[in-house]
């Protein structure tokens, strides 16, 4: 049990669909992250939220829209995705709200397939 | 931009053997993390390193934060079949939330 949960675990969607990924952390952490993991590529950081404020947007296309209503929940809203967006989307959290050395804990991921 | 080179890319070893893998960076990090990822799951944190020269163990796993702060090593002793998976290193520089991840070392253990 990592303390970070993600739903759904698997998602198949068409290019015209709108869907949302949900992440919840039960660790009392202040920072949350979205990563994209594609085959044979390093994890790509997408967004970082600290105390519900977005502090990092790593040149992600606007068809991905994050939302952080509180420090325990993080959403990734998806619309008009492309097949190349198919990947494992990982959520992570870390304890601190400051730019310091902190460990990250990952959720199990959502395996997304865009048809 | 920052890059992390992780090697080897894959390893096939016999059960009971020791394993070593490493990551090198083009820039200095102040945190190194090592993760293991099983198929279809998220990475699980194995060891965290915060100081240059630090040597930390977690059971049969030992990791070191290189003195130059540009590299880190992970050793697994007496490997067992459940060690199979992909091992990732991740580094963080001072003053940023960003973690840079290596491309992973895929480990297979032959019984």
Tab-separated table of C-alpha atoms in Angstrom:
chain	number	residue	atom	x	y	z
A	1	UNK	CA	0.000	0.000	0.000
A	2	UNK	CA	1.716	3.131	-1.215
A	3	UNK	CA	-0.879	5.521	0.122
A	4	UNK	CA	-1.496	6.926	-3.345
A	5	UNK	CA	-4.496	5.589	-5.237
A	6	UNK	CA	-5.519	6.150	-8.829
A	7	UNK	CA	-8.747	5.473	-10.689
A	8	UNK	CA	-9.518	4.090	-13.097
A	9	UNK	CA	-6.681	1.587	-13.481
A	10	UNK	CA	-7.476	1.090	-17.147
A	11	UNK	CA	-9.200	3.382	-19.632
A	12	UNK	CA	-10.012	3.083	-23.317
A	13	UNK	CA	-11.311	6.186	-25.020
A	14	UNK	CA	-11.961	7.533	-28.460
A	15	UNK	CA	-10.354	10.684	-29.749
A	16	UNK	CA	-13.552	12.659	-29.300
A	17	UNK	CA	-14.267	11.519	-25.747
A	18	UNK	CA	-13.807	13.461	-22.546
A	19	UNK	CA	-12.613	11.568	-19.506
A	20	UNK	CA	-10.912	12.288	-16.206
A	21	UNK	CA	-8.230	10.507	-14.220
A	22	UNK	CA	-8.339	10.729	-10.464
A	23	UNK	CA	-5.576	10.544	-7.907
A	24	UNK	CA	-5.877	10.581	-4.139
A	25	UNK	CA	-3.094	10.532	-1.597
A	26	UNK	CA	-3.583	9.451	1.998
A	27	UNK	CA	-0.143	10.502	3.215
A	28	UNK	CA	-0.771	14.087	4.266
A	29	UNK	CA	1.578	15.339	1.552
A	30	UNK	CA	1.560	18.847	0.136
A	31	UNK	CA	2.805	18.295	-3.403
A	32	UNK	CA	1.269	16.157	-6.154
A	33	UNK	CA	2.502	15.254	-9.612
A	34	UNK	CA	1.314	13.860	-12.929
A	35	UNK	CA	3.739	11.843	-15.051
A	36	UNK	CA	3.396	10.158	-18.402
A	37	UNK	CA	5.209	6.868	-18.940
A	38	UNK	CA	5.557	5.625	-22.507
A	39	UNK	CA	7.313	2.484	-23.597
A	40	UNK	CA	11.106	2.745	-23.654
A	41	UNK	CA	11.099	6.397	-22.570
A	42	UNK	CA	11.938	7.972	-19.232
A	43	UNK	CA	9.086	9.177	-17.094
A	44	UNK	CA	7.931	12.553	-18.334
A	45	UNK	CA	6.836	15.091	-15.763
A	46	UNK	CA	3.609	16.778	-16.811
A	47	UNK	CA	2.366	18.896	-13.913
A	48	UNK	CA	3.258	19.673	-10.321
A	49	UNK	CA	0.943	21.118	-7.691
A	50	UNK	CA	2.078	22.422	-4.340
A	51	UNK	CA	-0.618	23.297	-1.816
A	52	UNK	CA	-3.176	23.236	-4.638
A	53	UNK	CA	-1.219	25.715	-6.725
A	54	UNK	CA	0.283	24.663	-10.023
A	55	UNK	CA	4.026	25.190	-9.838
A	56	UNK	CA	5.164	23.289	-12.896
A	57	UNK	CA	3.658	22.857	-16.341
A	58	UNK	CA	6.090	20.974	-18.478
A	59	UNK	CA	4.950	22.119	-21.946
A	60	UNK	CA	1.982	19.775	-21.918
A	61	UNK	CA	-0.623	20.097	-24.704
A	62	UNK	CA	-3.851	21.810	-23.685
A	63	UNK	CA	-5.845	18.620	-24.307
A	64	UNK	CA	-4.551	17.640	-20.849
A	65	UNK	CA	-6.035	19.794	-18.108
A	66	UNK	CA	-5.087	19.249	-14.462
A	67	UNK	CA	-7.148	20.170	-11.443
A	68	UNK	CA	-6.164	20.120	-7.785
A	69	UNK	CA	-9.162	20.957	-5.568
A	70	UNK	CA	-7.267	20.195	-2.349
A	71	UNK	CA	-3.922	18.788	-1.288
A	72	UNK	CA	-5.244	15.213	-1.234
A	73	UNK	CA	-6.824	15.069	-4.676
A	74	UNK	CA	-5.526	15.569	-8.173
A	75	UNK	CA	-7.369	15.160	-11.450
A	76	UNK	CA	-6.268	15.026	-15.052
A	77	UNK	CA	-9.031	15.949	-17.472
A	78	UNK	CA	-8.632	14.547	-20.960
A	79	UNK	CA	-10.295	15.720	-24.163
A	80	UNK	CA	-9.693	15.180	-27.862
A	81	UNK	CA	-6.656	13.023	-27.222
A	82	UNK	CA	-4.491	11.471	-29.901
A	83	UNK	CA	-3.396	7.830	-30.232
A	84	UNK	CA	0.146	8.843	-29.270
A	85	UNK	CA	-1.217	9.894	-25.884
A	86	UNK	CA	-1.706	6.232	-25.038
A	87	UNK	CA	0.535	5.534	-22.067
A	88	UNK	CA	0.643	4.807	-18.365
A	89	UNK	CA	-0.256	7.952	-16.415
A	90	UNK	CA	1.243	8.037	-12.980
A	91	UNK	CA	0.362	10.227	-10.050
A	92	UNK	CA	2.837	10.880	-7.263
A	93	UNK	CA	3.003	12.885	-4.071
A	94	UNK	CA	5.754	14.236	-1.859
A	95	UNK	CA	5.665	15.659	1.665
A	96	UNK	CA	6.964	19.170	1.308
A	97	UNK	CA	5.612	22.428	-0.036
A	98	UNK	CA	9.121	23.809	-0.351
A	99	UNK	CA	11.782	23.269	-2.947
A	100	UNK	CA	13.860	20.810	-0.974
A	101	UNK	CA	14.980	17.244	-1.059
A	102	UNK	CA	11.906	15.134	-0.730
A	103	UNK	CA	10.930	11.632	-1.700
A	104	UNK	CA	8.130	10.912	-4.115
A	105	UNK	CA	5.588	8.133	-3.740
A	106	UNK	CA	3.748	6.857	-6.782
A	107	UNK	CA	0.285	5.511	-7.359
A	108	UNK	CA	-0.332	2.365	-9.425
A	109	UNK	CA	-1.089	4.322	-12.574
A	110	UNK	CA	-3.863	4.469	-15.145
A	111	UNK	CA	-3.200	2.578	-18.348
A	112	UNK	CA	-4.761	4.728	-21.093
A	113	UNK	CA	-5.471	3.587	-24.617
A	114	UNK	CA	-6.684	6.137	-27.150
A	115	UNK	CA	-8.323	4.687	-30.225
B	1	UNK	CA	18.701	20.003	-20.560
B	2	UNK	CA	19.512	17.599	-17.777
B	3	UNK	CA	20.031	13.990	-18.734
B	4	UNK	CA	20.346	10.815	-16.746
B	5	UNK	CA	22.169	7.866	-18.198
B	6	UNK	CA	21.265	4.586	-16.558
B	7	UNK	CA	23.133	1.377	-17.219
B	8	UNK	CA	22.918	-1.371	-18.015
B	9	UNK	CA	19.656	-1.240	-19.936
B	10	UNK	CA	18.954	-4.882	-19.141
B	11	UNK	CA	20.481	-7.739	-17.216
B	12	UNK	CA	19.959	-11.465	-17.146
B	13	UNK	CA	21.423	-13.068	-14.046
B	14	UNK	CA	21.292	-16.336	-12.170
B	15	UNK	CA	19.467	-16.551	-8.884
B	16	UNK	CA	21.890	-15.896	-6.061
B	17	UNK	CA	24.136	-13.551	-8.019
B	18	UNK	CA	24.791	-9.952	-7.065
B	19	UNK	CA	23.638	-7.117	-9.309
B	20	UNK	CA	25.005	-3.623	-9.846
B	21	UNK	CA	23.527	-0.757	-11.796
B	22	UNK	CA	24.289	2.926	-11.931
B	23	UNK	CA	23.115	6.314	-13.066
B	24	UNK	CA	25.180	9.269	-14.159
B	25	UNK	CA	24.072	12.821	-14.660
B	26	UNK	CA	25.349	15.755	-16.644
B	27	UNK	CA	24.608	18.007	-13.689
B	28	UNK	CA	24.661	17.951	-9.919
B	29	UNK	CA	21.785	16.527	-7.918
B	30	UNK	CA	21.012	16.925	-4.230
B	31	UNK	CA	18.678	13.931	-4.043
B	32	UNK	CA	18.864	10.501	-5.608
B	33	UNK	CA	15.977	8.058	-5.497
B	34	UNK	CA	15.853	4.437	-6.588
B	35	UNK	CA	12.584	2.766	-7.593
B	36	UNK	CA	11.426	-0.662	-8.726
B	37	UNK	CA	8.493	-1.038	-11.086
B	38	UNK	CA	6.575	-4.222	-11.779
B	39	UNK	CA	4.536	-4.605	-14.984
B	40	UNK	CA	1.317	-2.604	-14.903
B	41	UNK	CA	2.147	-0.983	-11.587
B	42	UNK	CA	3.606	2.288	-10.409
B	43	UNK	CA	7.222	2.628	-9.271
B	44	UNK	CA	7.831	1.682	-5.652
B	45	UNK	CA	10.437	3.634	-3.736
B	46	UNK	CA	13.368	1.486	-2.630
B	47	UNK	CA	15.995	3.875	-1.307
B	48	UNK	CA	16.371	7.646	-0.960
B	49	UNK	CA	19.758	9.394	-0.757
B	50	UNK	CA	20.245	12.987	0.353
B	51	UNK	CA	23.969	13.524	0.906
B	52	UNK	CA	27.061	13.071	-1.222
B	53	UNK	CA	28.876	9.902	-0.198
B	54	UNK	CA	25.838	8.523	1.611
B	55	UNK	CA	25.527	4.749	1.626
B	56	UNK	CA	22.101	3.362	2.514
B	57	UNK	CA	20.789	-0.189	2.718
B	58	UNK	CA	17.314	-1.648	2.536
B	59	UNK	CA	17.533	-5.391	3.098
B	60	UNK	CA	19.575	-6.868	0.256
B	61	UNK	CA	19.646	-3.520	-1.536
B	62	UNK	CA	22.407	-0.959	-1.075
B	63	UNK	CA	22.617	2.392	-2.803
B	64	UNK	CA	25.236	5.097	-2.775
B	65	UNK	CA	25.170	8.789	-3.540
B	66	UNK	CA	28.312	9.520	-5.532
B	67	UNK	CA	30.826	11.964	-4.123
B	68	UNK	CA	30.689	14.116	-7.256
B	69	UNK	CA	26.874	14.329	-6.799
B	70	UNK	CA	26.553	13.370	-10.452
B	71	UNK	CA	26.125	9.637	-10.012
B	72	UNK	CA	24.511	6.944	-7.923
B	73	UNK	CA	24.763	3.183	-7.661
B	74	UNK	CA	22.375	0.432	-6.671
B	75	UNK	CA	23.515	-3.031	-5.680
B	76	UNK	CA	21.336	-6.059	-5.062
B	77	UNK	CA	22.922	-8.961	-3.270
B	78	UNK	CA	21.942	-12.619	-3.577
B	79	UNK	CA	19.206	-11.995	-6.141
B	80	UNK	CA	15.953	-13.929	-5.972
B	81	UNK	CA	13.211	-14.406	-8.593
B	82	UNK	CA	11.014	-11.648	-7.139
B	83	UNK	CA	13.756	-9.105	-7.852
B	84	UNK	CA	12.598	-9.214	-11.461
B	85	UNK	CA	11.387	-5.836	-12.673
B	86	UNK	CA	12.553	-2.473	-13.937
B	87	UNK	CA	14.736	-0.363	-11.683
B	88	UNK	CA	14.742	3.407	-12.093
B	89	UNK	CA	16.951	6.078	-10.688
B	90	UNK	CA	15.707	9.632	-10.250
B	91	UNK	CA	17.597	12.764	-9.393
B	92	UNK	CA	16.497	16.137	-8.134
B	93	UNK	CA	18.416	19.391	-8.278
B	94	UNK	CA	18.259	22.052	-5.628
B	95	UNK	CA	15.494	24.618	-6.000
B	96	UNK	CA	13.146	22.624	-8.212
B	97	UNK	CA	10.288	20.183	-7.885
B	98	UNK	CA	11.497	18.321	-10.957
B	99	UNK	CA	12.837	14.817	-10.715
B	100	UNK	CA	14.774	13.563	-13.711
B	101	UNK	CA	14.335	9.838	-14.307
B	102	UNK	CA	16.679	7.348	-15.888
B	103	UNK	CA	15.497	5.056	-18.666
B	104	UNK	CA	15.519	2.047	-16.360
B	105	UNK	CA	17.383	-1.222	-15.955
B	106	UNK	CA	15.324	-4.282	-16.768
B	107	UNK	CA	16.356	-7.144	-14.512
B	108	UNK	CA	15.567	-10.787	-15.158
B	109	UNK	CA	16.548	-13.489	-12.723
B	110	UNK	CA	16.943	-17.048	-13.915
B	111	UNK	CA	16.147	-19.698	-11.335
